[in-house]
Amino acid sequence: MVVAFHAGLPVPGGFVGVDVFFVISGFVITAMLLRQRAQGERLRFRTFYLRRFKRLTPALALMVAVTMLAGVFLLSPLGTQQDTARTGVGATVLGANLVIAKITGGYFDLKAETNALLHTWSLSVEEQFYLVFPMFLFLGFVITRKYRAARSAPLLIVAAVGIVSFALTMLGASGYVLPRESWLLGFYSPFTRAWEFAAGSLLAFHAAVARPPSRHVARGFSAFGLACLVFALFLIDGSTQFPGLLTIVPVVGTMALTRAGMCADTSDLVVSALSTVGMVRIGDWSYSIYLWHWPVIVFAAARRPGETWILALAAALSFLPAVASYRWIEEPTRRYSPKTRLRLTGFVACTVAVPLLLAVGLWQASERGFNDSKVQEFQEVIFAQPSVCRHVSGLSQAVVDECTRNQNAQGPTIYLLGDSNGGQFIDAVEDAGKSLDRPVVSSTTNACPFIDLPLERLDRSTSWNHYCRRYSQTSLEFLASADPALVIISNIDTYWDDPNVAVNLAHVDTLTAPGEKLQAFQDGLTETVKQLHASGHQVLMVQTIPRWSEDDTWHTASCTVLTIRRGGCVQSMPRSNALERQGHVRDVLNKVAAQTGAQALDTWSFLCPDPTCSTQGEQHPLYYRDGLHISVAEGRTLGPLFAHEIDTTDWLVPK
């Protein structure tokens, strides 16, 4: 399921294969420990952890080490090498999920697609489970031994862990965010996944005391389980709140299929299919397949960006190193039994040290641009971020106090509002404010436009939509009582084409069609300008910059050290392509400006003066820091343009 999803096949919910994996892990480990206890064996933590180490770590270490070495040549020093290397460090020390949550962002974000070790988050969650779970069972066994009446203590402890974890999952799904560590209730958190392991564990407790299901019951379980997984595979996608309530579907489906497989009668079609030699062999190889498929896909996508067929081919080819790893690493190390403590220590130390050193080495080398001046020049442009104040809460007096530039200036205030496409102009606006003796207040957000229009992002949580709506409303309320000023509005234009963005008007159905959303955009922007004019403010709207998207997407992930040194990390496109994509939104903004008396500022003649646009200019190594944002260096050159537009244009606030 997971490999098919990553290969770009039409299985939008394939990522739930990880949840299937968590349930099976909980079942297998608990069943193993219960068998040992039933046979009179003591639960020895040293033996348990050594078995888990031999089962998981050597194969993981090999994959991480190879990925680090290949990453030197196949990954980009413009971010992907650093992210992958830091994730490699995390994966080696059981913390990849924490690292990924901190540096890569959401599982479905574009930045995540270029992290060649993104998939190790689930392995770290599993290892964290293995680290803690035996202690809970051991506590339950101790209680049972001391108090005969408390024979259900292990079961109750596991159930309690599952209930608490599920409650935390639903809390995160409701939109609640921890102030400092938001990831703890999110996709990568072990706390929102523990209930899935607990579900498998509870099934193992049940199977240990219950009779196997009858043939008819088993067939019912298998049909129900298969239906659940098919539902999850095709009706869950990246826009689904996950983990959340629908996570129950693949979890319960996995439990049902596992229970069906306990029936002695194997005539059931589903059970028989899962018991064939080929499927069992895939099961044997599954860990190695999971380890190797994603880095091979990422490497292929970096070399042939935009070609979706390459993903499926790479996924198929990844079976070669996977089977080799299973044959010569996974199986031998599982059977390896060190005779002395010294050999055991050396085995563990070498297994961990090699990938760790390689990951740290790639991390540090890429951070320094491999001591190549041209690579370092590109890194300086790509990594530089505008020093803009971002406040999703919107304008307030506290935000003004924090985010005012040129505080001693005497002229009317300039407010810069919008999403990250507004934030990219902060240096230009600040320079314009200095030359005109005017203070500048910036309050921008990421992926939240400043407009009086109820947008709903279908791929975000309800809390995110609430925050975005509140950003615009709070800012408009503040400006309604503020002294007359200039309000600069700058948003990206992709909302009106993006199928994941809808307009949720109270008096009509939710709008998702581009034409309907475009009309709503015109109405909402007009209303926003009118409100600002009614409060005595001037309004300057900035056209979205020429963006690199669709067939002209600029893939910085394909800019390896070698391509940068050869001058190959540059892209061009016909200006007509950008106009075809963006012209309809540009026309709407110009129409609103003409109808309301606001002003529209257009940077296209500066960023794309010729019939052909380029990511690289004469003044700087790069005009752009990514496909949607100009570089900080380029932003500073636009100060005179903003100053001229603000100072010399004779436009008044309409009455």
XYZ file of C-alpha atoms in Angstrom:
655
model
C 0.000 0.000 0.000
C 2.714 2.481 0.981
C 4.986 1.703 -1.963
C 2.090 2.055 -4.414
C 1.207 5.422 -2.886
C 4.778 6.703 -3.086
C 5.069 5.388 -6.640
C 2.290 7.737 -7.712
C -0.244 5.001 -8.418
C -3.958 5.883 -8.064
C -4.262 4.829 -4.411
C -4.716 8.135 -2.552
C -4.927 6.424 0.833
C -1.922 4.151 0.408
C -0.121 5.907 3.248
C -2.469 4.153 5.723
C -0.350 1.054 5.131
C 1.773 2.472 7.948
C -1.230 2.196 10.271
C -1.692 -1.427 9.197
C 1.972 -1.907 10.037
C 1.536 -0.401 13.528
C -1.373 -2.717 14.369
C 0.535 -5.784 13.179
C 3.594 -4.740 15.195
C 1.529 -4.423 18.366
C -0.024 -7.828 17.751
C 3.220 -9.649 16.931
C 5.243 -8.269 19.841
C 2.502 -8.862 22.407
C 1.804 -12.378 21.144
C 5.516 -13.179 21.356
C 5.816 -11.899 24.937
C 2.643 -13.709 26.027
C 3.943 -16.979 24.543
C 7.199 -16.585 26.444
C 5.314 -15.976 29.688
C 3.002 -18.945 29.068
C 6.074 -21.147 28.595
C 7.478 -19.975 31.928
C 10.197 -17.765 30.463
C 11.087 -14.516 32.240
C 10.794 -11.251 30.395
C 14.433 -10.210 29.985
C 14.742 -6.664 28.710
C 18.322 -7.181 27.522
C 17.323 -10.150 25.375
C 14.225 -8.414 24.038
C 16.026 -5.216 23.069
C 18.933 -7.105 21.502
C 16.513 -9.091 19.331
C 14.774 -5.899 18.231
C 18.131 -4.281 17.511
C 19.339 -7.195 15.376
C 15.975 -7.351 13.600
C 15.766 -3.673 12.682
C 18.955 -1.674 13.044
C 21.574 -3.323 10.767
C 19.315 -3.149 7.688
C 18.336 0.416 8.596
C 21.979 1.367 9.133
C 22.955 0.055 5.697
C 20.149 1.962 3.990
C 21.017 5.205 5.816
C 24.722 4.816 5.016
C 24.093 4.183 1.305
C 21.633 7.082 1.178
C 24.222 9.430 2.693
C 26.884 8.389 0.170
C 24.518 8.588 -2.801
C 23.122 11.865 -1.482
C 26.460 13.573 -2.033
C 25.957 13.203 -5.785
C 22.169 12.933 -6.204
C 20.709 15.367 -3.645
C 20.848 19.143 -3.623
C 22.947 21.217 -1.195
C 20.100 23.768 -1.371
C 18.252 22.052 1.470
C 17.581 18.416 0.606
C 21.029 17.156 1.607
C 20.772 18.935 4.952
C 17.247 17.680 5.676
C 18.080 14.117 4.673
C 21.330 14.094 6.672
C 19.675 15.429 9.825
C 16.921 12.860 9.410
C 19.635 10.206 9.062
C 21.027 11.238 12.430
C 17.538 11.042 13.912
C 16.791 7.660 12.341
C 19.990 6.190 13.761
C 19.175 7.313 17.320
C 15.426 6.440 17.224
C 14.219 10.012 16.702
C 13.549 10.505 12.988
C 9.910 11.443 13.625
C 10.971 14.287 15.915
C 13.554 15.579 13.437
C 11.140 15.394 10.489
C 8.403 17.190 12.422
C 10.847 19.997 13.187
C 12.531 20.480 9.798
C 10.364 19.010 7.051
C 6.825 19.935 8.024
C 3.707 17.999 7.063
C 3.903 14.553 5.483
C 2.180 15.846 2.340
C 4.133 19.123 2.059
C 6.387 19.703 -0.932
C 9.477 19.870 1.255
C 8.745 16.391 2.582
C 8.816 14.920 -0.927
C 12.547 15.648 -1.253
C 13.618 14.177 2.096
C 15.100 10.818 1.104
C 14.610 9.481 4.651
C 11.093 10.773 5.249
C 9.795 7.213 5.610
C 11.974 6.536 8.660
C 9.538 8.490 10.843
C 7.370 5.376 11.194
C 10.371 3.190 12.028
C 11.315 5.550 14.837
C 7.744 5.473 16.152
C 7.877 1.671 16.078
C 11.229 1.617 17.876
C 9.916 4.039 20.501
C 7.003 1.671 20.988
C 9.354 -1.284 21.388
C 11.399 0.720 23.887
C 8.485 1.547 26.186
C 5.813 -1.095 25.643
C 7.556 -4.079 27.335
C 7.819 -1.962 30.477
C 4.037 -1.560 30.596
C 3.565 -5.303 30.135
C 6.222 -6.041 32.751
C 4.403 -3.750 35.203
C 1.175 -5.624 34.515
C 2.875 -9.002 35.027
C 4.351 -7.826 38.339
C 0.941 -6.672 39.548
C -0.585 -9.986 38.500
C 2.107 -11.928 40.329
C 1.686 -9.946 43.547
C -2.088 -9.742 43.461
C -3.752 -12.834 42.050
C -7.079 -11.011 41.867
C -5.585 -8.529 39.391
C -5.077 -11.079 36.617
C -6.288 -8.609 34.003
C -3.735 -5.935 34.957
C -1.612 -6.228 31.754
C -4.715 -6.051 29.596
C -6.111 -3.054 31.507
C -2.812 -1.178 31.331
C -2.613 -1.642 27.558
C -6.254 -0.596 27.203
C -5.620 2.510 29.321
C -2.642 3.463 27.166
C -4.775 3.007 24.056
C -7.647 5.097 25.421
C -5.381 7.975 26.453
C -3.580 7.878 23.109
C -6.843 7.872 21.163
C -8.098 10.803 23.236
C -4.925 12.739 22.382
C -5.410 11.866 18.719
C -8.923 13.245 18.704
C -7.755 16.328 20.589
C -5.181 17.003 17.877
C -7.713 16.250 15.133
C -10.101 18.808 16.625
C -7.547 21.524 15.918
C -5.986 21.878 19.370
C -2.298 22.751 19.085
C 0.234 22.660 21.890
C 1.852 26.113 22.159
C 5.489 25.095 21.727
C 5.498 21.475 20.598
C 2.591 21.292 18.151
C 3.968 18.104 16.582
C 3.185 16.109 19.748
C -0.480 15.914 18.723
C 0.220 15.587 15.014
C 1.032 13.120 12.260
C 4.507 12.096 13.476
C 3.792 11.802 17.179
C 4.106 8.479 19.037
C 1.376 9.714 21.400
C -1.203 9.845 18.596
C -0.109 6.456 17.240
C 0.230 4.398 20.428
C -3.442 3.413 20.334
C -2.844 1.658 17.003
C -0.148 -0.512 18.575
C -2.450 -1.014 21.569
C -5.230 -2.209 19.254
C -2.971 -4.950 17.888
C -1.828 -5.764 21.393
C -5.388 -6.138 22.688
C -6.113 -8.502 19.797
C -3.135 -10.605 20.889
C -4.514 -10.747 24.452
C -7.876 -11.856 23.080
C -6.343 -14.483 20.776
C -4.350 -15.943 23.674
C -7.498 -16.955 25.552
C -10.214 -17.204 22.890
C -10.933 -20.103 20.582
C -10.100 -19.581 16.897
C -13.075 -18.247 14.942
C -15.290 -20.653 13.081
C -15.166 -20.816 9.292
C -18.232 -18.626 8.821
C -17.127 -16.055 11.395
C -13.639 -15.929 9.886
C -15.104 -15.304 6.434
C -17.137 -12.445 7.868
C -14.014 -10.998 9.485
C -11.986 -11.280 6.275
C -14.695 -9.663 4.125
C -15.143 -6.850 6.628
C -11.384 -6.327 7.009
C -10.818 -6.269 3.265
C -13.682 -3.789 2.809
C -12.143 -1.499 5.450
C -8.723 -1.513 3.782
C -10.202 -0.927 0.326
C -12.211 1.968 1.742
C -9.080 3.411 3.350
C -7.022 2.883 0.216
C -9.353 4.791 -2.107
C -11.520 7.097 0.005
C -8.904 8.495 2.390
C -6.413 10.983 0.958
C -4.001 13.729 1.906
C -6.818 16.144 2.747
C -8.275 13.767 5.365
C -7.588 14.723 8.975
C -4.989 12.109 9.855
C -4.542 10.631 12.325
C -8.176 11.207 13.258
C -11.494 9.470 13.469
C -11.141 7.776 10.064
C -7.889 6.148 11.200
C -10.170 3.672 12.942
C -11.038 2.201 9.534
C -7.624 0.707 8.593
C -6.942 -0.183 12.240
C -10.172 -2.170 12.660
C -9.764 -3.657 9.181
C -6.294 -4.948 10.053
C -7.569 -6.426 13.308
C -10.388 -8.196 11.457
C -8.075 -9.676 8.813
C -5.603 -10.809 11.473
C -8.357 -12.484 13.448
C -9.676 -14.177 10.292
C -6.245 -15.651 9.666
C -6.415 -17.558 12.957
C -9.101 -19.879 11.622
C -7.879 -23.405 10.887
C -9.957 -23.493 7.708
C -7.978 -21.645 5.002
C -10.611 -21.989 2.284
C -11.523 -18.306 2.629
C -10.515 -16.456 -0.531
C -8.850 -13.495 1.226
C -6.964 -15.620 3.734
C -5.887 -17.989 0.982
C -4.594 -15.116 -1.138
C -2.599 -13.735 1.785
C -1.183 -17.209 2.443
C 0.236 -17.878 -1.009
C 3.963 -18.360 -1.402
C 4.345 -15.069 -3.237
C 2.510 -13.024 -0.604
C 4.378 -14.694 2.234
C 7.649 -13.918 0.461
C 6.601 -10.288 0.088
C 5.915 -10.356 3.823
C 9.419 -11.660 4.451
C 10.893 -8.894 2.326
C 8.500 -6.189 3.473
C 10.817 -4.468 5.952
C 13.651 -4.209 3.433
C 11.242 -3.106 0.701
C 9.944 -0.365 2.963
C 13.494 0.731 3.793
C 14.727 1.009 0.212
C 11.753 2.117 -1.870
C 11.569 5.753 -0.767
C 15.223 6.877 -1.180
C 15.311 5.276 -4.637
C 12.113 7.144 -5.579
C 13.487 10.449 -4.261
C 16.773 10.038 -6.130
C 14.920 9.261 -9.358
C 12.529 12.200 -8.931
C 15.471 14.559 -8.329
C 17.125 13.483 -11.564
C 13.911 13.500 -13.666
C 11.629 16.068 -12.007
C 8.054 16.263 -13.162
C 8.065 12.844 -14.854
C 5.603 10.778 -12.832
C 6.333 7.511 -14.627
C 9.831 7.527 -13.164
C 8.368 7.034 -9.669
C 6.783 3.672 -10.508
C 9.949 2.494 -12.266
C 12.081 3.532 -9.291
C 9.745 1.729 -6.894
C 10.062 -1.456 -8.936
C 13.857 -1.180 -9.131
C 14.069 -0.652 -5.360
C 13.199 -4.331 -4.921
C 16.741 -5.188 -6.044
C 18.613 -3.578 -3.125
C 15.750 -4.612 -0.822
C 16.087 -8.313 -1.619
C 19.896 -8.073 -1.452
C 19.661 -6.397 1.952
C 17.280 -9.086 3.182
C 19.534 -11.878 1.907
C 22.919 -10.601 3.098
C 22.153 -8.219 5.964
C 18.749 -8.722 7.547
C 18.739 -12.515 7.808
C 22.408 -13.042 8.831
C 22.337 -10.352 11.521
C 19.053 -11.690 12.912
C 20.759 -15.060 13.461
C 24.045 -13.540 14.675
C 24.756 -14.386 18.308
C 27.849 -12.658 19.781
C 29.770 -14.956 22.123
C 31.200 -12.272 24.397
C 30.060 -8.917 25.748
C 32.964 -7.241 23.971
C 31.844 -8.600 20.591
C 28.276 -7.551 21.329
C 29.409 -4.036 22.208
C 31.528 -3.830 19.070
C 28.646 -5.089 16.904
C 26.212 -2.514 18.312
C 28.747 0.334 18.206
C 29.800 -0.292 14.600
C 26.215 -0.716 13.427
C 25.266 2.671 14.860
C 28.513 4.576 14.314
C 28.883 4.107 10.545
C 25.553 5.659 9.430
C 25.775 8.268 12.188
C 29.215 9.463 11.086
C 28.207 9.511 7.424
C 25.025 11.455 8.220
C 26.890 14.017 10.332
C 29.554 14.263 7.631
C 27.047 14.982 4.842
C 25.178 17.410 7.089
C 28.275 19.449 7.872
C 29.699 19.315 4.340
C 26.432 20.483 2.805
C 26.057 23.235 5.413
C 29.433 24.577 4.256
C 28.586 24.265 0.597
C 31.357 21.690 0.175
C 33.711 24.697 0.383
C 32.753 25.626 -3.167
C 32.193 29.365 -3.662
C 29.527 28.931 -6.323
C 27.550 26.473 -4.214
C 27.867 28.791 -1.221
C 26.650 31.726 -3.321
C 23.535 29.800 -4.315
C 22.959 28.672 -0.731
C 23.152 32.248 0.511
C 20.373 33.263 -1.877
C 18.149 30.218 -1.335
C 18.434 30.119 2.457
C 18.016 33.862 3.110
C 14.535 34.620 4.426
C 12.891 38.058 4.639
C 12.805 39.345 8.220
C 9.062 39.888 8.215
C 6.730 39.694 11.209
C 4.335 36.770 10.795
C 1.210 36.885 12.947
C -1.694 34.657 12.034
C -3.675 36.455 14.741
C -3.781 39.607 12.598
C -3.119 43.247 13.413
C -3.336 44.483 16.982
C -1.602 47.141 19.023
C 0.803 44.508 20.346
C 1.666 43.467 16.783
C 2.179 47.114 15.790
C 4.503 47.663 18.759
C 6.524 44.572 17.820
C 6.534 44.847 14.041
C 7.101 48.537 13.283
C 10.135 49.525 11.218
C 11.380 53.119 10.928
C 9.721 53.897 14.248
C 10.961 57.500 14.377
C 9.559 58.381 10.967
C 6.994 61.216 10.921
C 4.809 60.340 7.918
C 1.649 58.217 7.745
C 2.104 54.530 8.497
C 2.479 51.907 5.782
C 0.906 48.524 6.583
C 2.065 45.422 4.668
C -0.523 42.629 4.814
C -0.952 39.322 3.001
C 0.550 35.854 2.822
C 4.202 34.923 2.226
C 4.045 36.649 -1.157
C 3.486 39.835 0.791
C 6.256 39.019 3.222
C 8.800 38.762 0.418
C 8.465 42.531 -0.178
C 9.245 43.643 3.391
C 12.760 44.875 2.578
C 11.517 46.819 -0.444
C 8.694 48.395 1.567
C 11.001 49.189 4.481
C 13.482 50.914 2.157
C 10.622 52.845 0.578
C 9.447 53.893 4.030
C 12.909 55.133 4.942
C 13.184 57.250 1.810
C 9.704 58.708 2.380
C 10.052 59.144 6.167
C 7.176 56.755 6.907
C 6.968 53.952 9.498
C 6.260 50.448 8.182
C 4.242 47.754 9.966
C 4.348 44.218 8.561
C 1.956 41.455 9.617
C 1.868 38.598 7.138
C 1.078 34.891 7.310
C 1.911 31.753 5.390
C -0.831 30.435 3.069
C -3.419 32.871 4.467
C -4.422 35.727 2.133
C -5.555 39.112 3.411
C -9.059 39.422 1.984
C -12.572 39.718 3.402
C -13.645 36.329 2.083
C -14.307 33.042 3.936
C -11.814 30.632 2.368
C -11.688 26.976 3.326
C -8.567 24.943 2.701
C -9.730 21.367 2.216
C -6.227 20.028 2.862
C -5.910 21.816 6.213
C -7.544 21.386 9.598
C -10.608 23.370 10.604
C -8.461 25.301 13.071
C -6.217 26.471 10.229
C -9.204 27.820 8.310
C -10.377 29.554 11.476
C -6.980 31.178 12.001
C -6.817 32.387 8.403
C -10.288 33.892 8.599
C -9.478 35.540 11.906
C -6.280 37.034 10.458
C -8.210 39.092 7.908
C -11.114 39.974 10.196
C -8.902 41.065 13.102
C -6.725 43.175 10.824
C -9.735 44.903 9.257
C -11.204 45.605 12.697
C -7.935 47.142 13.874
C -7.576 49.298 10.758
C -11.165 50.524 11.125
C -10.060 52.602 14.120
C -6.439 53.310 13.115
C -5.143 56.643 11.837
C -5.284 57.076 8.045
C -2.487 55.082 6.474
C -1.421 53.206 3.366
C -2.373 49.501 3.295
C -0.370 47.314 0.911
C -2.125 44.041 0.040
C -0.053 41.253 -1.493
C -1.306 37.671 -1.900
C -0.364 34.822 -4.200
C -2.888 34.036 -6.938
C -2.951 30.232 -6.620
C -5.975 30.117 -4.285
C -8.360 30.642 -7.168
C -7.051 27.679 -9.201
C -6.219 25.327 -6.325
C -8.823 22.511 -6.029
C -8.000 22.269 -2.309
C -9.249 25.809 -1.699
C -12.967 26.562 -1.580
C -14.992 29.705 -0.899
C -17.525 29.027 1.829
C -20.213 31.703 1.466
C -23.079 31.486 3.934
C -25.857 32.193 1.433
C -24.694 29.790 -1.311
C -23.138 26.368 -1.634
C -19.389 26.058 -1.125
C -17.653 27.264 -4.285
C -14.916 25.070 -5.756
C -15.054 25.807 -9.501
C -12.294 28.225 -10.638
C -14.732 30.572 -12.388
C -16.983 30.836 -9.338
C -14.031 31.355 -7.025
C -12.634 34.058 -9.321
C -15.889 36.012 -9.133
C -15.918 35.566 -5.349
C -12.321 36.824 -5.279
C -13.318 39.960 -7.187
C -16.255 40.596 -4.863
C -14.215 39.903 -1.723
C -11.286 42.078 -2.785
C -13.651 44.898 -3.745
C -15.325 44.704 -0.346
C -11.933 44.694 1.400
C -10.796 47.835 -0.432
C -14.101 49.580 0.253
C -13.835 48.872 3.979
C -10.300 50.254 4.061
C -11.344 53.347 2.105
C -14.268 53.871 4.479
C -11.753 53.893 7.339
C -9.707 56.595 5.595
C -6.874 54.443 4.272
C -5.192 54.368 0.880
C -4.793 50.927 -0.710
C -1.996 49.598 -2.884
C -2.500 46.085 -4.295
C 0.527 44.161 -5.594
C 0.222 41.779 -8.504
C 1.547 38.263 -7.865
C 5.052 37.815 -9.261
C 5.642 35.583 -12.319
C 5.638 32.145 -10.732
C 7.324 28.930 -11.757
C 4.669 26.234 -11.706
C 3.005 23.493 -13.731
C 5.245 22.695 -16.731
C 7.632 25.498 -15.747
C 8.144 24.410 -12.144
C 11.651 25.218 -10.949
C 12.970 22.185 -9.070
C 15.792 23.320 -6.792
C 15.910 19.724 -5.495
C 17.547 18.764 -8.815
C 20.358 21.312 -8.311
C 23.180 19.024 -7.206
C 26.670 20.238 -6.410
C 27.789 19.228 -9.886
C 24.930 20.981 -11.723
C 25.487 24.183 -9.739
C 29.209 24.179 -10.517
C 28.421 23.629 -14.193
C 25.903 26.484 -14.220
C 22.975 24.151 -14.771
C 20.792 25.298 -11.853
C 19.028 27.940 -13.959
C 15.642 27.792 -15.640
C 13.812 29.931 -18.165
C 10.248 30.091 -19.457
C 8.305 32.124 -22.002
C 6.597 35.104 -20.384
C 3.451 34.018 -22.242
C 3.310 30.811 -20.188
C 3.150 32.755 -16.941
C 0.550 35.141 -18.393
C -1.602 32.218 -19.483
C -1.563 30.827 -15.926
C -1.928 34.111 -14.078
C -3.576 36.509 -16.504
C -7.161 35.990 -15.287
C -6.272 36.912 -11.687
C -4.178 39.861 -12.875
C -7.177 41.127 -14.837
C -9.434 40.888 -11.787
C -6.995 42.841 -9.621
C -6.679 45.578 -12.266
C -10.483 45.706 -12.573
C -10.891 46.095 -8.799
C -8.283 48.865 -8.796
C -10.123 50.730 -11.564
C -13.517 50.348 -9.904
C -12.446 51.332 -6.382
C -9.769 53.926 -7.015
C -7.075 51.782 -5.389
C -3.669 51.435 -6.993
C -2.107 48.294 -8.500
C 1.652 47.752 -8.530
C 3.147 45.345 -11.072
C 6.687 43.945 -10.709
C 6.631 41.894 -13.919
C 8.576 44.419 -15.979
C 11.408 44.147 -13.424
C 11.352 40.391 -12.823
C 10.629 39.387 -16.413
C 11.530 42.310 -18.717
C 12.026 40.126 -21.788
C 9.760 37.670 -23.613
C 11.657 34.955 -21.736
C 11.768 34.881 -17.917
C 14.755 33.466 -16.052
C 15.416 32.423 -12.480
C 18.850 34.017 -12.692
C 19.695 37.654 -13.313
C 22.735 39.803 -13.907
C 22.720 41.526 -10.526
C 22.284 38.397 -8.386
C 22.893 34.677 -8.765
C 19.130 34.182 -8.540
C 16.036 36.346 -8.805
C 14.078 33.651 -6.957
C 14.609 31.642 -3.788
C 11.957 29.114 -4.902
C 9.324 28.870 -7.598
C 6.888 31.162 -5.771
C 9.076 33.735 -4.009
C 11.782 36.157 -5.071
C 15.103 36.146 -3.245
C 15.804 38.580 -0.421
C 18.534 40.193 -2.548
C 16.108 40.753 -5.404
C 13.476 42.075 -3.003
C 15.833 44.831 -1.871
C 16.235 46.088 -5.446
C 12.485 46.808 -5.622
C 12.611 49.518 -2.927
C 12.758 52.395 -5.444
C 9.792 50.916 -7.348
C 7.639 50.865 -4.207
C 8.842 54.334 -3.157
C 8.010 55.781 -6.564
C 4.557 54.161 -6.574
C 3.770 55.400 -3.082
C 5.185 58.901 -3.421
C 4.573 60.130 -6.951
C 1.185 58.685 -7.806
C -1.554 61.213 -7.058
C -4.360 59.050 -5.818
C -6.873 59.921 -3.125
C -9.117 57.898 -0.874
C -12.562 57.844 -2.527
C -15.377 59.300 -0.446
